[in-house]
Amino acid sequence: MGEIPPLHNFKEDAVFSRFSRSLNGGLATAAIAVAALTGCTTSGSSNDNQESLDLGSFIDVASLDPAQSDVGHYMPFLQPAYDTLIRLDDQGELVPMLATSWDFVDEARTIMELKLRDNVKFSDGTPLTADAVVSSLERFKASNGPRSTALASVDTATAVDDTTVQLHLRAPDPALAHNLALVAGMITNPAAADTDLASVPAGTGPYVLDTNATRRGDVYVFTRNENYYDTEAFPFDSISIRVLTDPTARLNAVKTEQVDAVYGAPSQLSEAQASGLTIVSTPGDWQGLFLIDRDGVTTTALGDVRVRQAINYAIDGDAILQSVAFDQGTPTTQVFYPGTPAFDPKLDDKYPYDPDKAKELLTEAGYANGFTLRMPSSDAFLPEVYPIIQQQLADVGITVEYDPQTPAAGLAPYLSGQYSSFFFSWGASQNWLDASLLLSESGAWNPYHVADPQIADLMSKIAAATGGEQDALYKELSAYVVDQAWFNPFYVVSNLMFVGPDVTVTPQPQQIVPSIYNYRPAE
């Protein structure tokens, strides 16, 4: 597949978007966090590189172990310490990283063979071998983490020789290479498998965690990995990621050059522009309701498709887009990303805002007097949306009760099955990856493990198809999911990055925050 290209425009998909105005409850903490920031974006090192890249993150991470993490906002915390087997460039193309080549070596496309670089070492100096890759993949698959199903299709992984790995699949997996460019492809050192990888990562990446300078929940500091094989690809001597869960704190931090870049809220766009910040805008994720209890296990009403459809009619997604996201996006009813094979523009007219239709469907389903829906809520994630959802569902007879969550809770409230529905943001990108995570019975984001025979049949056909036939099947799958109202997407929001004067960043569609490889010192 040719020479390994420079590493500074890497693209992964992810889980995108978030918030708007800040809540009073977070202001005191945010003010302390901003006050604690020190100027770190110095320049003038001996090689004319900016010494440090300083980023502000709206989340904290519960774990620095790829097997227990996710994509989207979580990736910048992991990328300094972990290279992936394959990477995605800024056009969404798969290109080499730890693996110099990969391909299916059988006609059925069930045996993938990867050739590894031969000059890679883990951060402790241990050489990267095919056995180490196999051990890492097996550990990831058995981890039961948020993305463990990314390797569900892999039956066995074997080391053919020191630099060759073969993955034997149970069935064709159109997203396997894509997944090896995300957390599943981050190779952990087998020698550290029994250590606290949640706190101290052990990978082959360009940086290592400085445990003395790192304060969990506040700032994560990474310094150069002396054993890295291509130090020249990275212009920064260190990377720091500061946890700034409040939007106002993030904007103030980049305005005062205490951090180089932050994820921005649409409500802050005018202020950011007036402050002279660079605005990087790309299409982002869809935001809406995950109606995950489709069998009615916890909330009986959600087991009726008419109830789920009623919820879709009851929410005015266009109004939320305008009032909360300041019209920075486009309405949608679909979980698949615009421009991908599964996306069908005609489906976006399926559920116009129609409270009367919602009431009619609820009455038909036997819920004329409504029912109660418990959902998690978060001050750090679009707090303005929760009361709107609550009011609009109340208007058709559905009572919403919220359980406030802290950032430290991470993804647990969403993936544990504790709640039958929730408001969230999903970074759709590769259709098979999205379908596997959201729709398949074993998908991590199908925590009730709802099995739908028609979805299973369509996914089986998609896996075996190629070209136009596969594209048509993807559209059929999307139409079925929209009709069954497994979700209630409101809109696809635009991702906004506010960037200070000391760095430049390459934008990437379908990625909520840029990879660390996308940053360069400003000219």
mmCIF file of C-alpha atoms in Angstrom, residues 104 106-110 153 169-175 430 432 436 455-474 477:
data_model
loop_
_atom_site.group_PDB
_atom_site.id
_atom_site.type_symbol
_atom_site.label_atom_id
_atom_site.label_comp_id
_atom_site.label_asym_id
_atom_site.label_seq_id
_atom_site.Cartn_x
_atom_site.Cartn_y
_atom_site.Cartn_z
ATOM 1 C CA PHE A 104 -8.393 -9.981 2.626
ATOM 2 C CA ASP A 106 -9.517 -15.228 0.588
ATOM 3 C CA GLU A 107 -12.372 -14.864 -1.871
ATOM 4 C CA ALA A 108 -14.988 -14.929 0.904
ATOM 5 C CA ARG A 109 -13.288 -11.944 2.565
ATOM 6 C CA THR A 110 -13.127 -13.681 5.929
ATOM 7 C CA SER A 153 -16.759 -10.628 13.780
ATOM 8 C CA LEU A 169 -13.757 -13.812 10.687
ATOM 9 C CA ARG A 170 -17.012 -15.601 11.352
ATOM 10 C CA ALA A 171 -18.613 -13.631 8.541
ATOM 11 C CA PRO A 172 -17.612 -10.717 6.275
ATOM 12 C CA ASP A 173 -17.264 -7.443 8.186
ATOM 13 C CA PRO A 174 -17.382 -4.299 6.020
ATOM 14 C CA ALA A 175 -16.262 -2.125 8.957
ATOM 15 C CA GLN A 430 -19.251 4.436 8.358
ATOM 16 C CA TRP A 432 -21.672 -0.756 8.820
ATOM 17 C CA SER A 436 -23.267 -2.803 14.189
ATOM 18 C CA ILE A 455 -32.739 -5.839 10.750
ATOM 19 C CA ALA A 456 -30.694 -9.024 11.168
ATOM 20 C CA ASP A 457 -31.690 -10.227 7.693
ATOM 21 C CA LEU A 458 -30.837 -6.916 6.049
ATOM 22 C CA MET A 459 -27.475 -6.724 7.811
ATOM 23 C CA SER A 460 -26.661 -10.262 6.712
ATOM 24 C CA LYS A 461 -27.410 -9.326 3.109
ATOM 25 C CA ILE A 462 -25.413 -6.093 3.372
ATOM 26 C CA ALA A 463 -22.347 -7.960 4.665
ATOM 27 C CA ALA A 464 -22.382 -10.251 1.618
ATOM 28 C CA ALA A 465 -23.145 -7.547 -0.964
ATOM 29 C CA THR A 466 -20.962 -4.956 -2.673
ATOM 30 C CA GLY A 467 -21.382 -1.836 -4.786
ATOM 31 C CA GLY A 468 -24.844 -0.653 -5.822
ATOM 32 C CA GLU A 469 -26.572 -3.709 -4.399
ATOM 33 C CA GLN A 470 -25.097 -2.990 -0.974
ATOM 34 C CA ASP A 471 -26.017 0.701 -1.196
ATOM 35 C CA ALA A 472 -29.654 -0.166 -1.941
ATOM 36 C CA LEU A 473 -29.778 -2.548 1.020
ATOM 37 C CA TYR A 474 -28.356 0.150 3.300
ATOM 38 C CA LEU A 477 -32.236 -0.701 6.375
#
